[in-house]
Short mmCIF file of C-alpha atoms in Angstrom, two decimals:
data_model
loop_
_atom_site.label_atom_id
_atom_site.label_comp_id
_atom_site.label_asym_id
_atom_site.label_seq_id
_atom_site.Cartn_x
_atom_site.Cartn_y
_atom_site.Cartn_z
CA MET A 27 102.79 74.82 87.25
CA TRP A 28 101.24 77.33 89.65
CA LYS A 29 101.24 80.98 88.56
CA ARG A 30 102.51 82.54 91.73
CA SER A 31 101.75 86.19 92.61
CA ALA A 32 104.28 89.12 92.72
CA SER A 33 104.49 88.50 96.50
CA PHE A 34 106.68 85.53 95.94
CA ILE A 35 109.57 87.14 94.18
CA LEU A 36 111.35 88.16 97.37
CA ASP A 37 110.97 84.53 98.72
CA GLN A 38 112.35 83.24 95.40
CA ARG A 39 115.37 85.49 95.81
CA GLN A 40 115.95 83.99 99.13
CA GLU A 41 115.69 80.44 97.94
CA ASN A 42 119.38 80.22 96.91
CA ASN A 43 120.43 81.07 100.42
CA LYS A 44 118.29 78.68 102.44
CA PRO A 45 119.86 76.03 104.73
CA PRO A 46 120.01 72.42 103.37
CA LEU A 47 117.37 70.10 105.00
CA ASP A 48 118.51 67.68 107.59
CA SER A 49 119.06 63.98 106.44
CA SER A 50 116.15 62.55 108.39
CA SER A 51 113.64 64.93 106.99
CA THR A 52 115.03 64.37 103.39
CA ASN A 53 114.67 60.64 103.78
CA GLN A 54 111.19 60.97 104.99
CA MET A 55 110.10 63.27 102.22
CA ALA A 56 111.81 61.02 99.59
CA ALA A 57 109.46 58.18 100.94
CA VAL A 58 106.42 60.44 100.02
CA LYS A 59 107.62 61.59 96.84
CA ASN A 60 108.22 57.96 95.64
CA SER A 61 104.36 57.12 96.28
CA LYS A 62 102.11 57.24 93.21
CA ILE A 63 99.57 58.74 95.34
CA SER A 64 99.96 62.17 96.57
CA ALA A 65 100.55 62.72 100.63
CA TYR A 66 97.61 65.07 100.37
CA TYR A 67 94.99 62.45 99.18
CA GLN A 68 96.78 59.80 101.69
CA THR A 69 95.91 62.37 104.47
CA ARG A 70 92.18 62.75 103.28
CA SER A 71 91.76 59.17 103.05
CA ALA A 72 93.24 58.32 106.51
CA HIS A 73 91.13 60.86 108.43
CA HIS A 74 87.70 60.81 106.38
CA ALA A 75 101.29 86.81 109.04
CA VAL A 76 99.21 89.25 110.63
CA VAL A 77 96.30 88.42 113.12
CA THR A 78 94.34 91.39 113.85
CA SER A 79 92.81 92.23 117.32
CA ASP A 80 89.46 91.98 115.73
CA TRP A 81 90.15 88.46 114.61
CA LEU A 82 91.54 87.47 117.92
CA ALA A 83 88.51 88.83 119.98
CA GLN A 84 86.16 87.21 117.58
CA SER A 85 87.79 83.95 117.95
CA GLN A 86 87.94 84.20 121.71
CA GLU A 87 84.19 85.31 122.06
CA ALA A 88 83.02 82.46 119.57
CA ALA A 89 84.93 79.67 120.65
CA ILE A 90 84.25 77.58 123.65
CA GLU A 91 86.96 78.05 126.24
CA PHE A 92 89.36 75.17 126.23
CA ASP A 93 90.38 73.37 129.67
CA PRO A 94 94.07 73.26 129.91
CA SER A 95 93.76 70.12 132.02
CA THR A 96 92.04 68.19 129.29
CA ASN A 97 93.36 69.73 126.25
CA ASP A 98 96.34 67.76 124.67
CA TYR A 99 97.34 70.16 122.02
CA LEU A 100 100.47 71.74 123.60
CA LYS A 101 101.91 68.40 124.59
CA SER A 102 104.58 67.43 122.28
CA SER A 103 105.51 63.97 120.98
CA THR A 104 108.94 64.56 122.28
CA GLY A 105 109.12 63.98 126.12
CA ASN A 106 111.20 65.95 128.46
CA SER A 107 113.45 62.89 129.14
CA GLY A 108 115.41 63.78 125.82
CA GLU A 109 115.79 60.11 124.91
CA LYS A 110 114.41 60.83 121.37
CA PRO A 111 115.79 63.59 119.40
CA PHE A 112 113.41 66.31 118.14
CA GLY A 113 112.43 66.07 114.38
CA VAL A 114 109.98 68.38 113.00
CA ILE A 115 108.47 65.84 110.56
CA ASP A 116 107.97 63.24 113.38
CA GLU A 117 106.31 66.11 115.40
CA PHE A 118 104.03 66.92 112.54
CA ASN A 119 103.11 63.17 111.96
CA HIS A 120 102.26 62.93 115.83
CA TRP A 121 99.86 65.69 115.54
CA ARG A 122 98.52 64.61 111.98
CA GLN A 123 97.36 61.38 113.66
CA LEU A 124 94.44 63.36 115.36
CA PRO A 125 91.52 63.07 112.89
CA GLU A 126 89.75 66.31 113.85
CA LEU A 127 93.05 68.25 113.58
CA ALA A 128 93.56 69.86 110.31
CA GLU A 129 96.96 69.32 108.48
CA ALA A 130 97.95 73.03 108.42
CA VAL A 131 97.29 73.21 112.21
CA ALA A 132 99.40 70.27 112.73
CA ALA A 133 102.02 71.97 110.98
CA ILE A 134 101.71 75.04 112.97
CA LEU A 135 101.99 73.01 116.23
CA ALA A 136 105.08 71.30 115.01
CA LEU A 137 106.58 74.41 114.05
CA ALA A 138 105.89 76.03 117.63
CA SER A 139 107.61 72.84 119.15
CA VAL A 140 110.72 73.81 116.92
CA ILE A 141 110.97 77.05 118.71
CA ARG A 142 110.51 75.21 122.16
CA PHE A 143 113.15 72.56 121.66
CA SER A 144 115.53 74.94 119.72
CA LYS A 145 119.25 74.82 120.86
CA ALA A 146 119.88 78.22 119.00
CA SER A 147 121.73 80.89 120.78
CA THR A 148 120.66 83.92 118.54
CA ILE A 149 117.60 85.15 117.02
CA MET A 150 118.96 84.76 113.47
CA GLU A 151 119.96 81.12 114.27
CA LEU A 152 116.57 80.48 115.50
CA GLU A 153 114.89 82.10 112.35
CA ARG A 154 117.11 79.91 110.11
CA GLU A 155 116.11 76.80 111.87
CA LEU A 156 112.49 77.70 111.83
CA LYS A 157 112.84 78.25 107.91
CA THR A 158 114.61 75.00 107.46
CA ALA A 159 111.64 73.26 109.44
CA SER A 160 109.08 75.03 107.47
CA ASP A 161 110.73 74.21 104.20
CA SER A 162 111.07 70.56 105.49
CA LEU A 163 107.11 70.51 106.11
CA LYS A 164 106.10 72.13 102.81
CA SER A 165 108.32 69.74 101.03
CA TRP A 166 106.93 66.72 102.85
CA ASP A 167 103.67 67.23 100.66
CA THR A 168 104.12 69.99 97.93
CA THR A 169 100.33 69.29 96.75
CA SER A 170 98.91 70.40 100.02
CA ILE A 171 97.89 74.02 99.62
CA SER A 172 96.84 74.57 103.26
CA LEU A 173 100.10 72.89 104.49
CA THR A 174 102.19 75.47 102.62
CA ALA A 175 99.79 78.44 103.46
CA GLY A 176 99.80 77.43 107.18
CA CYS A 177 103.61 77.28 107.23
CA ASP A 178 104.05 80.58 105.42
CA LEU A 179 101.30 82.47 107.81
CA PHE A 180 103.03 80.89 110.90
CA MET A 181 106.33 82.29 109.92
CA ARG A 182 105.03 85.70 109.06
CA TYR A 183 103.16 86.02 112.36
CA VAL A 184 105.90 84.55 114.70
CA THR A 185 109.03 86.15 113.21
CA ARG A 186 107.45 89.56 112.15
CA THR A 187 108.60 91.71 114.88
CA SER A 188 111.88 93.45 114.25
CA ALA A 189 112.18 94.52 117.90
CA LEU A 190 113.21 91.01 118.70
CA GLU A 191 116.57 91.57 117.31
CA TYR A 192 117.24 94.05 120.12
CA GLU A 193 115.96 91.86 123.17
CA ASP A 194 117.66 89.55 125.28
CA PHE A 195 117.61 86.18 123.39
CA ASN A 196 116.04 84.16 126.21
CA ALA A 197 113.18 86.82 126.39
CA ALA A 198 112.84 87.24 122.96
CA LYS A 199 112.59 83.15 122.54
CA LEU A 200 109.93 82.99 125.32
CA ARG A 201 108.06 85.81 123.12
CA LEU A 202 108.14 83.85 120.09
CA ILE A 203 106.91 80.63 121.95
CA GLU A 204 104.06 82.81 123.04
CA ARG A 205 103.10 84.12 119.70
CA ALA A 206 103.55 80.71 118.38
CA GLU A 207 101.02 79.28 120.76
CA LYS A 208 98.61 81.89 120.24
CA PHE A 209 98.84 81.27 116.75
CA GLY A 210 98.09 77.77 117.03
CA GLU A 211 95.02 78.55 119.75
CA ILE A 212 93.63 80.81 117.01
CA SER A 213 93.89 78.21 114.36
CA ARG A 214 92.32 75.65 116.49
CA LYS A 215 89.20 77.87 117.05
CA ALA A 216 88.67 78.69 113.45
CA ARG A 217 86.05 76.32 112.72
CA ARG A 218 83.80 77.35 115.69
CA THR A 219 84.18 80.87 114.67
CA ILE A 220 82.97 80.09 110.97
CA ALA A 221 80.08 78.03 112.29
CA MET A 222 78.65 80.92 114.35
CA LEU A 223 79.06 83.31 111.40
CA CYS A 224 77.22 80.95 109.23
CA GLN A 225 74.09 80.68 111.35
CA ASP A 226 72.24 83.75 110.15
CA PHE A 227 72.24 82.31 106.49
CA ILE A 228 70.65 78.92 107.48
CA PHE A 229 66.91 79.40 107.76
CA ASP A 230 64.20 77.08 108.82
CA GLY A 231 62.77 74.98 106.01
CA CYS A 232 65.96 75.35 103.75
CA THR A 233 67.43 72.68 101.78
CA ILE A 234 71.38 72.33 101.53
CA LEU A 235 73.55 70.74 98.94
CA VAL A 236 76.99 69.67 100.24
CA HIS A 237 79.83 68.17 98.34
CA GLY A 238 83.01 66.43 99.74
CA TYR A 239 83.65 65.87 103.55
CA SER A 240 84.63 69.14 105.00
CA ARG A 241 85.20 69.32 108.96
CA VAL A 242 84.39 72.98 108.96
CA VAL A 243 81.01 72.44 107.04
CA VAL A 244 80.15 69.58 109.42
CA GLU A 245 80.79 71.95 112.43
CA VAL A 246 78.45 74.56 110.67
CA LEU A 247 75.41 72.21 110.26
CA LYS A 248 76.27 70.53 113.56
CA LEU A 249 75.66 73.89 115.32
CA ALA A 250 72.62 74.67 113.29
CA ALA A 251 71.08 71.37 114.34
CA GLN A 252 72.14 72.30 117.97
CA ASN A 253 70.39 75.46 117.59
CA LYS A 254 67.12 73.65 116.73
CA LYS A 255 67.06 75.02 113.11
CA LEU A 256 64.92 72.78 110.90
CA PHE A 257 66.67 71.97 107.41
CA ARG A 258 67.47 69.00 105.35
CA VAL A 259 70.75 68.19 103.36
CA LEU A 260 71.59 66.69 100.08
CA CYS A 261 74.84 64.93 99.98
CA THR A 262 76.66 64.02 96.84
CA GLU A 263 78.10 60.55 96.94
CA GLY A 264 81.55 61.99 96.25
CA ARG A 265 83.21 59.35 93.97
CA PRO A 266 85.58 57.83 94.22
CA ASP A 267 86.24 58.03 97.93
CA ARG A 268 82.61 58.35 98.64
CA THR A 269 83.17 61.29 101.17
CA GLY A 270 79.20 61.89 100.92
CA LEU A 271 78.58 58.79 102.82
CA ARG A 272 80.69 59.73 105.50
CA PHE A 273 79.28 63.17 105.61
CA SER A 274 75.50 61.58 105.64
CA ASN A 275 76.52 59.50 108.63
CA GLU A 276 77.64 62.33 110.49
CA LEU A 277 74.38 64.16 109.85
CA ALA A 278 72.28 60.98 110.52
CA LYS A 279 73.87 61.09 114.12
CA LEU A 280 72.55 64.56 114.44
CA ASP A 281 68.97 63.41 113.29
CA VAL A 282 69.19 65.83 110.25
CA PRO A 283 67.16 64.70 107.40
CA VAL A 284 69.68 63.79 104.70
CA LYS A 285 69.58 62.40 101.25
CA LEU A 286 72.36 60.80 99.24
CA LEU A 287 72.70 61.76 95.55
CA ILE A 288 74.85 60.18 92.80
CA ASP A 289 77.33 62.85 91.41
CA SER A 290 75.68 63.15 88.14
CA ALA A 291 72.23 64.21 89.87
CA VAL A 292 73.30 67.51 90.95
CA ALA A 293 71.50 69.29 88.11
CA TYR A 294 68.50 67.23 88.33
CA THR A 295 67.98 68.12 92.02
CA MET A 296 69.26 71.66 91.92
CA ASP A 297 65.71 73.20 91.68
CA GLU A 298 65.01 71.79 95.34
CA VAL A 299 68.21 73.47 96.58
CA ASP A 300 68.19 76.82 98.55
CA MET A 301 71.87 77.08 98.84
CA VAL A 302 75.23 75.13 98.36
CA PHE A 303 77.87 74.71 101.15
CA VAL A 304 81.28 73.58 100.44
CA GLY A 305 84.68 73.70 102.00
CA ALA A 306 88.13 74.20 100.48
CA ASP A 307 91.58 72.72 100.24
CA GLY A 308 92.79 76.37 99.49
CA VAL A 309 91.61 79.90 98.89
CA VAL A 310 93.67 81.75 96.10
CA GLU A 311 94.30 85.19 95.41
CA SER A 312 91.63 85.73 92.90
CA GLY A 313 88.76 84.94 95.40
CA GLY A 314 88.36 81.22 93.97
CA ILE A 315 88.82 78.05 95.67
CA ILE A 316 90.65 74.74 95.12
CA ASN A 317 88.43 72.05 96.42
CA MET A 318 87.35 68.28 95.74
CA MET A 319 86.75 67.18 92.25
CA GLY A 320 83.45 68.22 91.09
CA THR A 321 82.78 71.44 92.95
CA TYR A 322 83.43 73.51 89.87
CA GLN A 323 80.56 71.79 88.12
CA ILE A 324 78.38 72.10 90.97
CA ALA A 325 79.12 75.90 91.23
CA LEU A 326 78.40 76.21 87.46
CA VAL A 327 74.95 74.53 87.65
CA ALA A 328 74.16 76.47 91.10
CA HIS A 329 75.20 79.83 89.33
CA SER A 330 72.95 79.10 86.25
CA MET A 331 69.98 78.55 88.49
CA ASN A 332 70.65 81.66 90.72
CA LYS A 333 71.42 79.63 93.83
CA PRO A 334 73.95 80.85 96.31
CA VAL A 335 77.29 78.93 96.75
CA TYR A 336 78.90 79.51 100.12
CA VAL A 337 82.33 78.53 101.03
CA ALA A 338 83.54 77.52 104.61
CA ALA A 339 87.24 77.97 104.99
CA GLU A 340 89.91 78.71 107.64
CA SER A 341 92.00 81.71 106.87
CA TYR A 342 95.15 79.53 107.30
CA LYS A 343 94.05 78.16 103.77
CA PHE A 344 94.40 81.58 102.12
CA ALA A 345 97.33 80.82 99.67
CA ARG A 346 99.44 83.31 97.67
CA LEU A 347 98.54 81.51 94.31
CA TYR A 348 96.81 82.36 91.34
CA PRO A 349 95.74 79.68 89.09
CA LEU A 350 94.48 80.67 85.61
CA ASP A 351 92.74 77.65 84.72
CA GLN A 352 92.15 73.91 85.64
CA LYS A 353 95.41 72.79 84.13
CA ASP A 354 97.20 75.41 86.21
CA LEU A 355 96.88 73.17 89.16
CA THR A 356 99.55 71.06 90.83
CA PRO A 357 97.86 67.53 90.59
CA ALA A 358 96.97 65.78 93.84
CA LEU A 359 96.58 62.12 92.59
CA ARG A 360 94.10 59.56 93.95
CA PRO A 361 93.39 56.11 93.27
CA ILE A 362 90.36 55.10 91.00
CA ASP A 363 88.63 51.87 91.15
CA PHE A 364 85.70 51.43 88.69
CA GLY A 365 85.03 48.06 89.70
CA VAL A 366 85.67 46.46 86.41
CA PRO A 367 88.99 45.97 84.51
CA ILE A 368 90.09 48.96 82.60
CA PRO A 369 91.14 47.86 79.02
CA SER A 370 94.89 48.86 78.24
CA GLY A 371 95.39 52.11 76.60
CA VAL A 372 92.52 53.85 78.29
CA GLU A 373 93.57 56.82 80.31
CA VAL A 374 92.13 57.50 83.60
CA GLU A 375 91.82 60.93 85.29
CA THR A 376 93.14 60.66 88.74
CA SER A 377 93.40 64.28 89.81
CA ALA A 378 91.62 64.88 93.37
CA ARG A 379 90.58 68.41 92.97
CA ASP A 380 89.40 71.25 90.74
CA TYR A 381 89.53 75.17 90.76
CA THR A 382 86.28 77.01 91.04
CA PRO A 383 86.73 80.65 89.72
CA PRO A 384 85.38 83.58 91.99
CA GLN A 385 82.38 84.44 89.78
CA TYR A 386 80.64 81.41 90.79
CA LEU A 387 81.00 81.78 94.45
CA THR A 388 78.68 84.17 96.56
CA LEU A 389 80.23 84.47 99.99
CA LEU A 390 83.18 83.01 101.93
CA PHE A 391 82.81 82.30 105.54
CA THR A 392 86.19 82.57 107.38
CA ASP A 393 87.51 83.28 110.70
CA LEU A 394 88.41 86.61 109.47
CA GLY A 395 84.76 87.37 108.83
CA VAL A 396 82.32 86.93 105.92
CA LEU A 397 83.96 88.00 102.77
CA THR A 398 83.03 88.36 99.10
CA PRO A 399 85.30 86.89 96.68
CA SER A 400 86.68 90.29 95.57
CA VAL A 401 87.79 91.09 99.07
CA VAL A 402 89.98 87.98 99.33
CA SER A 403 93.10 89.46 97.70
CA ASP A 404 92.96 92.55 100.18
CA GLU A 405 92.85 90.06 103.25
CA LEU A 406 95.82 88.06 101.64
CA ILE A 407 97.88 91.26 101.64
CA GLN A 408 96.91 92.01 105.30
CA LEU A 409 97.90 88.40 106.19
CA TYR A 410 101.21 88.12 104.40
CA LEU A 411 102.49 91.65 104.39
#
C-alpha cells in the first residue's frame, strides 16, 4: 500500500460521508477492475489547488495562443440536444481518445463538464456532485497517479473560494465554470512551458539518453530541434512495450540523430552521455518520481558516473504520496511476452513502473518552474493547501 502523507488525514475523515457513486459509473469501473491488466497500462498502450499568478503568466507567455475556432478541447461529448444523459466516465473516455491529451487533463475537462451540465440548485449540492464525479474518475483506475493528482488539484483549485457560499448561485456557478476552464487551459499548456524551460540546458554537441515514451520529453526535444540545436539521442528499447521504437520514430521525423539501445546496454553507453531526460507518471512528496520500469536503474548508473538526470513533468502529476521503497507501490500490471513458452511454476514480474528516490535526480522541469527535488514538498504544500 501507499504510505500517504499527513495531508490525507482530513480527506480520510470525510470518506465515510461521501455520496455513493451512480450505478453507471460503478458498472464501468467494475469492468476495468475485472481486467488482469491495469487501466493505466491499457491507456499507455493505446496512446503510444492553488495556481499562482506567476504560473499563469508563465504559461500564457510560453504557450502558443490557441485559436478558439480550431480548438476542440471545450467541446463536450454531450451535445446540446440532451438526447444522451451526461456521465462523467463517458465524458472522460471521450477526451481520453485524443492521443496527445494526457489522462489527467482528460479528467480535468470531464470535471469541468460536470459543472457545466449540473442540475444542482445550491453550491453545496454542486460541490457534492463534483466530489462524487471526482471519486468516480479516481476509482476508474486506482493505479494512475496522475489521474488521482489531477482530480485532487482540480477540486482544490475550483472549489477553494469560501466567498462562493455567499454569492448568487447562478453567478457562483459561472465563476466555477470559468475557474474550471482556466485550470484546463493551464494544464494543456504545461508541456510547452516545460519545453521552453529546458532549452538552456540542451547545448550543441550534447548526447541525451531517454527512457520510455514521454510526450513532454518529446516536446522538449522537438523544440530544441526547431531551435536548430545540434544534439543526438540514445533511446532505450523500452521492453516489453518497446516505447523506445516509438520515441525514435518521432525523433527520426525531426531529422535528429538517434540510436536505439537494448535496455541492458545503459551502463555500457553511459560514458557517451551528457545528460539523461525522462518523464514521470507521478512526482511524490519526497521529490522522487514514479516512472516506467527501468528508470531507477538508469538513474543509479547515471549518478555513479556523475551524469545529470533531468525529469520533465507537469504539475498535475504532483501527488500527495510518500513511497518508502519499491514494494510500496500500487502495482500497474502489464502483459509480458518473451516470445517463447514460459515453464509452469516460473513467476514473471509484470509491474510497469518503479520508484526513483530524489537523491538520484538532478532537476525537475515543471510548469511551476525548474525545481530541485528538495523543493517539491514545498510546492506540493502550495498546490494542495
